[in-house]
Coordinates of C-alpha atoms in Angstrom, one line a residue:
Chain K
X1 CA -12.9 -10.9 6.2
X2 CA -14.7 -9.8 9.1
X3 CA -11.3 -10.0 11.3
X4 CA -11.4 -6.3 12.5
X5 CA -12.6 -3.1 11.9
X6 CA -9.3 -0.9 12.6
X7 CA -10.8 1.2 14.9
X8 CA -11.6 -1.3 18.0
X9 CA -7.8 -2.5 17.8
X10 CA -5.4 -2.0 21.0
X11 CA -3.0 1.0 20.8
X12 CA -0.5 -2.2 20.7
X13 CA -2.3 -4.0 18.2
X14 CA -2.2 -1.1 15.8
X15 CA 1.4 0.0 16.1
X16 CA 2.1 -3.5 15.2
X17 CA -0.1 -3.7 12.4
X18 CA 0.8 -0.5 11.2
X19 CA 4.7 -1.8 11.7
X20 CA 4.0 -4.9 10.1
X21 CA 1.9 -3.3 7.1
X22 CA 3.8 0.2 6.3
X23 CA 7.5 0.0 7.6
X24 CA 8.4 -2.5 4.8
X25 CA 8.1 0.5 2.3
X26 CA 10.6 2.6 4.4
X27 CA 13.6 1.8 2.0
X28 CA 11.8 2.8 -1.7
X29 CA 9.8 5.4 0.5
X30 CA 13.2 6.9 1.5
X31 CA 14.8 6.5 -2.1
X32 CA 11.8 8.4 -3.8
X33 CA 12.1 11.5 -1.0
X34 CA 15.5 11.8 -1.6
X35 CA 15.0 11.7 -5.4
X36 CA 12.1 14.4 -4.8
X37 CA 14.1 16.8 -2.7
X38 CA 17.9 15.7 -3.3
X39 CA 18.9 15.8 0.2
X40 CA 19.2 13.5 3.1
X41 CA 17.9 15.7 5.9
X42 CA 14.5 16.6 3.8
X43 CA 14.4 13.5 2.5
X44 CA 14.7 11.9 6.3
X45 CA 11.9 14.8 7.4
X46 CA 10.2 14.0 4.7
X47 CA 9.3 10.5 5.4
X48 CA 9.0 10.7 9.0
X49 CA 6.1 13.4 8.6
X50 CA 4.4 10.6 5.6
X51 CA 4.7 8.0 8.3
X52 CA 3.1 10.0 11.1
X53 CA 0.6 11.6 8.8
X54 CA -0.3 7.7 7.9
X55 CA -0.4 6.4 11.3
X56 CA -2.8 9.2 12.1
X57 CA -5.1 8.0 9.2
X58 CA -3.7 4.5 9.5
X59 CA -7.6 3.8 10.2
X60 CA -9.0 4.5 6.9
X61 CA -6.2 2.5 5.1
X62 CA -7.5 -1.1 4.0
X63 CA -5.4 -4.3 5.1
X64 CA -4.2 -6.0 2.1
X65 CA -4.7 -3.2 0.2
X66 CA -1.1 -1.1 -1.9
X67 CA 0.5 0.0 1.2
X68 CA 3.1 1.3 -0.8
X69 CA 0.9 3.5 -3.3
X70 CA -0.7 4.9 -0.4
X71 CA 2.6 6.0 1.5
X72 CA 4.0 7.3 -1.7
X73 CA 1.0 9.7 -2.6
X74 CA 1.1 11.1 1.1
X75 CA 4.5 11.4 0.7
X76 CA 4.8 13.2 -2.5
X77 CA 1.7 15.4 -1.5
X78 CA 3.8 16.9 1.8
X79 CA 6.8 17.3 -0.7
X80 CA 4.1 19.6 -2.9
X81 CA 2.8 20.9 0.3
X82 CA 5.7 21.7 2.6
X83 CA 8.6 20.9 0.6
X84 CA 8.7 22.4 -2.5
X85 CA 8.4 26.1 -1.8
X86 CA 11.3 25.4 0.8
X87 CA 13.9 24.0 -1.2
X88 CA 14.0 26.2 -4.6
X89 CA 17.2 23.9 -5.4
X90 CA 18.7 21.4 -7.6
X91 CA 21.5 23.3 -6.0
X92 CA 24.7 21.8 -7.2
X93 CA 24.9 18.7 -5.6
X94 CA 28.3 16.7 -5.3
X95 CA 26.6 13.2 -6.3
X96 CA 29.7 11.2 -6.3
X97 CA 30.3 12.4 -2.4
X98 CA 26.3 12.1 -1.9
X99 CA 25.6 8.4 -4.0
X100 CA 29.3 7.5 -2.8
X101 CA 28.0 4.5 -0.7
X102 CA 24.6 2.0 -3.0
X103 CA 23.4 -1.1 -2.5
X104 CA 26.0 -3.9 -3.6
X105 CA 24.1 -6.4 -3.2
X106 CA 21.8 -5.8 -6.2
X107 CA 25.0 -5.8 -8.4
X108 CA 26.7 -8.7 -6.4
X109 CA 23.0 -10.6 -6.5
X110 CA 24.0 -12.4 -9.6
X111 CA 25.1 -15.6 -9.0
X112 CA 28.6 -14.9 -8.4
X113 CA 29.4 -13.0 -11.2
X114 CA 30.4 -10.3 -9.5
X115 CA 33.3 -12.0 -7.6
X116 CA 34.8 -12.5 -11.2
X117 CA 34.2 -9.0 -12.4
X118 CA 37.1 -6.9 -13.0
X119 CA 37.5 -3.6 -11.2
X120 CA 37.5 -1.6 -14.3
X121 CA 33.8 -3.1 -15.6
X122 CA 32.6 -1.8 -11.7
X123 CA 33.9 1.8 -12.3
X124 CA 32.3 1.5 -15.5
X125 CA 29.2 1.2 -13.9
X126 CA 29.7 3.5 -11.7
X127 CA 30.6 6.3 -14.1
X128 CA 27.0 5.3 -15.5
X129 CA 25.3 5.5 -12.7
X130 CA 26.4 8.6 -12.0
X131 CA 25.5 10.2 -15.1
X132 CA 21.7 9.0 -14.9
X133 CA 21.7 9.9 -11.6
X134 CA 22.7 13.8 -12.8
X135 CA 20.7 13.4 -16.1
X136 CA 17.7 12.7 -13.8
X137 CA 18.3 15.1 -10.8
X138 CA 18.5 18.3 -13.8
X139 CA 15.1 17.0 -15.4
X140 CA 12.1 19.3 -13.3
X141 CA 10.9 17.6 -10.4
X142 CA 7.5 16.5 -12.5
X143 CA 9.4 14.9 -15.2
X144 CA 12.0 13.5 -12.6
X145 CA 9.0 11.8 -10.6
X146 CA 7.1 10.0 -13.1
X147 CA 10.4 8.1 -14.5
X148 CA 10.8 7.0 -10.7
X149 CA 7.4 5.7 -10.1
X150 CA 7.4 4.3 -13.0
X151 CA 11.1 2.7 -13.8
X152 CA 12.8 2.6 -10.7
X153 CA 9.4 1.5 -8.1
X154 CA 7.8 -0.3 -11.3
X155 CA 4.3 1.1 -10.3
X156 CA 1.6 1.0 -13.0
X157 CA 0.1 3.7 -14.9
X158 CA -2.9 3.6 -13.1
X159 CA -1.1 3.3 -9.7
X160 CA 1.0 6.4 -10.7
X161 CA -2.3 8.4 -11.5
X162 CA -3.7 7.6 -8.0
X163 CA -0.2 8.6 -6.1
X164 CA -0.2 12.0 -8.7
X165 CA -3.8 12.8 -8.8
X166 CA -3.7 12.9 -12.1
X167 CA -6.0 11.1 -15.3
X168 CA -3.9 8.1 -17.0
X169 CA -3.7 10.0 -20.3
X170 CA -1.4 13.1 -18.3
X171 CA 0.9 9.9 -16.8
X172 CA 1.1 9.0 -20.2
X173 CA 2.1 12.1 -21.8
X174 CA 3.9 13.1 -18.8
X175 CA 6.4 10.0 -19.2
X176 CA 6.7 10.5 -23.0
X177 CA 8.1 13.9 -22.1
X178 CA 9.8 12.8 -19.6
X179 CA 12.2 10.2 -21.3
X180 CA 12.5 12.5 -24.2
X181 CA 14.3 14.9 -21.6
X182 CA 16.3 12.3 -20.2
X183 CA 17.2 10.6 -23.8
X184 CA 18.4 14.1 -25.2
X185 CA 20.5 15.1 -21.9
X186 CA 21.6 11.3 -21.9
X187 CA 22.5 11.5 -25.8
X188 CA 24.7 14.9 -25.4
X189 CA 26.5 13.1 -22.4
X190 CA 27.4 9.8 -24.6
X191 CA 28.2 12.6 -27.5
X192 CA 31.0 14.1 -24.9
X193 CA 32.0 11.1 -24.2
X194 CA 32.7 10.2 -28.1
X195 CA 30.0 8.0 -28.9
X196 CA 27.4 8.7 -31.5
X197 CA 24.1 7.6 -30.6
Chain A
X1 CA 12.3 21.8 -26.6
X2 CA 11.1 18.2 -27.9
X3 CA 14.1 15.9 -29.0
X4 CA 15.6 14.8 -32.2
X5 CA 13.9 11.7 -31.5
X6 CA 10.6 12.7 -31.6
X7 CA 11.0 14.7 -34.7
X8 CA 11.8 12.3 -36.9
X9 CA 9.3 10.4 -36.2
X10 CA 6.4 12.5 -36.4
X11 CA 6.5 13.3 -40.1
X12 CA 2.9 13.0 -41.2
X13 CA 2.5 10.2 -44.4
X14 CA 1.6 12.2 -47.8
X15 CA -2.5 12.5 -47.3
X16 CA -1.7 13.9 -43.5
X17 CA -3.2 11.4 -41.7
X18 CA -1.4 9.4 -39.1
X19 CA 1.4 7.0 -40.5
X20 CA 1.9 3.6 -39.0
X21 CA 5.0 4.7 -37.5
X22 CA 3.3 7.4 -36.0
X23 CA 1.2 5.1 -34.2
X24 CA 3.9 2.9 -33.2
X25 CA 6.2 6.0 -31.6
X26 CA 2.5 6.5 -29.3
X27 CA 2.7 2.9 -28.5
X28 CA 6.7 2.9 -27.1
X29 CA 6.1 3.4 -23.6
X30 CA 3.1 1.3 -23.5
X31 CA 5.0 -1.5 -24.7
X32 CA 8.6 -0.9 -22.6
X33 CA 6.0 -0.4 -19.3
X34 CA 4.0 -3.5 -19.7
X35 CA 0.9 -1.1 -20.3
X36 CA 0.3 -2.0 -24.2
X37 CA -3.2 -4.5 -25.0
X38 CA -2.5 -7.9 -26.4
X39 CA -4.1 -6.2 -29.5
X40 CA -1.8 -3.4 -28.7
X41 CA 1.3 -5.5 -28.7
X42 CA 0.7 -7.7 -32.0
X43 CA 0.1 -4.7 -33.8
X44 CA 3.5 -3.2 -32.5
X45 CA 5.8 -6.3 -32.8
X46 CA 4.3 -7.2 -36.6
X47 CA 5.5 -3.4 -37.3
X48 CA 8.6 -3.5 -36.0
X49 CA 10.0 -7.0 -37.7
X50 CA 9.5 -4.8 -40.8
X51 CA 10.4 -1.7 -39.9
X52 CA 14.2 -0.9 -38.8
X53 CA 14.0 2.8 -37.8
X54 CA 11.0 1.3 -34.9
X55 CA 12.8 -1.7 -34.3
X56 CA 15.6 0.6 -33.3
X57 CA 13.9 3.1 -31.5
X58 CA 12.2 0.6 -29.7
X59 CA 15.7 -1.2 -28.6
X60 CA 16.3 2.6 -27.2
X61 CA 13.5 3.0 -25.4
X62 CA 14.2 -0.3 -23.2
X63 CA 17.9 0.7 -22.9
X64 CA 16.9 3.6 -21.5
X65 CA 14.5 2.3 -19.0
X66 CA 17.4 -0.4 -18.7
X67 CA 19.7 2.5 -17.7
X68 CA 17.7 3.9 -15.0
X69 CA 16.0 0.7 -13.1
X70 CA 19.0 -0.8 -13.8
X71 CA 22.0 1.8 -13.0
X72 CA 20.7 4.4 -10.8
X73 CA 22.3 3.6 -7.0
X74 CA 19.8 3.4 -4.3
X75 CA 20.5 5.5 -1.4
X76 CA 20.9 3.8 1.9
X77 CA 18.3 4.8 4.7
X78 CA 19.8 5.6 7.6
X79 CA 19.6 3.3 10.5
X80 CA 18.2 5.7 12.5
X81 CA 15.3 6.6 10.6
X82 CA 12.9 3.4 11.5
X83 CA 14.0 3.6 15.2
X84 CA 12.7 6.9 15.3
X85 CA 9.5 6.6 13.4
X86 CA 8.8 3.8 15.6
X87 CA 9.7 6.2 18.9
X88 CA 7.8 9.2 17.5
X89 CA 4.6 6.6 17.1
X90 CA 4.8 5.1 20.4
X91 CA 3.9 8.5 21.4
X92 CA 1.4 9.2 19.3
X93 CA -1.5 8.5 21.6

């Protein structure tokens, strides 16, 4: 309880802490600028200036406390901030090119199965992933962050009201609206494709 | 532009107040987040053994939520990136 104060700690003591503490976020942190600005550069900008603006108010954060809300409301206000006047975009983006290298591990993470999947299955999934990922990147930025938070980071309502500044009751509506968008772009997509919803 | 979804599903009952399934569309993203009361969620699931058209939306709603957490790639950070956040903090004084 009474172990320190933050503000009599060591220059040393505080970059490790503030390692220790914050650095684990770095990968969904990263994810969620590049989903905000759909570009590696801004999105690498983008986080760097989050984790300098929250080492320079590192002592007002409470150990123990959601690290990861924290860095993702500074985050998302420097996108409003700096950001979002700069890149007037979703310019068209070659996704295939930009998503062509993900995580195998989460689909390989399964016990196995994957070593027994057939290759046509994986393209599969990759044609799905792709189309979210396109379905997502056209919805408007708002819309686009809210199913983010919420499905992809798995933050709470009332965490996502905190990182937005915004009442519960907005989050709420915000998400319904949200999906809606997403469901009729996804729906017109499997339509193409020849299935009927 | 609100979705077919949505439509159909807001029809008001005959005396124009709120119909069950109404209240049951306004309690789909409570119940896919984790978000919806206990009293909440009893209410929902004894509705929807009943009723196909919210049992089915309701099996949409997850697949979609299924379809983003569960198909969108992650992009890789780049190794560079922690190294220099960790430079660029060193020298923060």
């Amino acid at each position: 309880m009474s172990e320190q104060t933050g503000k009599q700690l060591s220059k040393e003591e505080k970059d490790a802490r503030f390692e220790a503490e914050l650095l684990p976020v770095l990968d969904p942190l990263y994810n969620f600028a590049y989903r905000l600005t759909l570009d590696e550069d801004d999105a690498n900008d983008l986080v760097q200036e989050t984790y300098l603006k929250a080492y320079r108010f590192f002592d007002y954060f409470e150990q123990g406390t959601n690290a990861k809300a924290w860095l993702f409301r500074i985050l998302k206000n420097s996108f409003i901030n700096e950001f979002r006047k700069k890149s007037k975009q979703p310019a068209k983006v070659d996704y295939s090119e930009v998503e062509g290298y993900y995580n195998s591990d989460d689909v390989e993470g399964e016990g196995g199965v994957a070593s027994t999947t057939d290759m046509r299955t994986e393209s599969v999934q990759d044609l799905i992933g792709d189309e979210v990922a396109s379905a997502l990147n056209a919805l408007p930025v708002d819309f686009r962050t809210v199913i983010i938070l919420c499905d992809l980071e798995g933050f709470t309502y009332e965490e996502m009201a905190k990182i937005l500044d915004i009442p519960i009751g907005t989050v709420r509506s915000r998400l319904h609206r949200a999906r809606n968008s997403l469901k009729e772009k996804l729906e017109k997509y499997a339509k193409s494709m020849g299935y009927n919803s | 532009m609100e979705s077919r979804f949505t439509e159909t599903h807001q029809k008001l009952s005959d005396d124009g107040h709120e119909s069950e399934c109404d209240k049951i569309v306004k309690l789909l993203d409570l119940m896919i987040d984790g978000e919806a009361s206990t009293e909440e969620q009893s209410y929902f699931n004894t509705h929807i053994e009943e009723c196909v058209p919210c049992f089915e939306s309701h099996q949409k709603q997850k697949l979609l939520k299924g379809l983003v957490c569960g198909h969108l790639k992650r992009v890789i950070v780049p190794e560079s990136l922690a190294l220099s956040i960790k430079a660029r903090i060193q020298e923060t004084v």
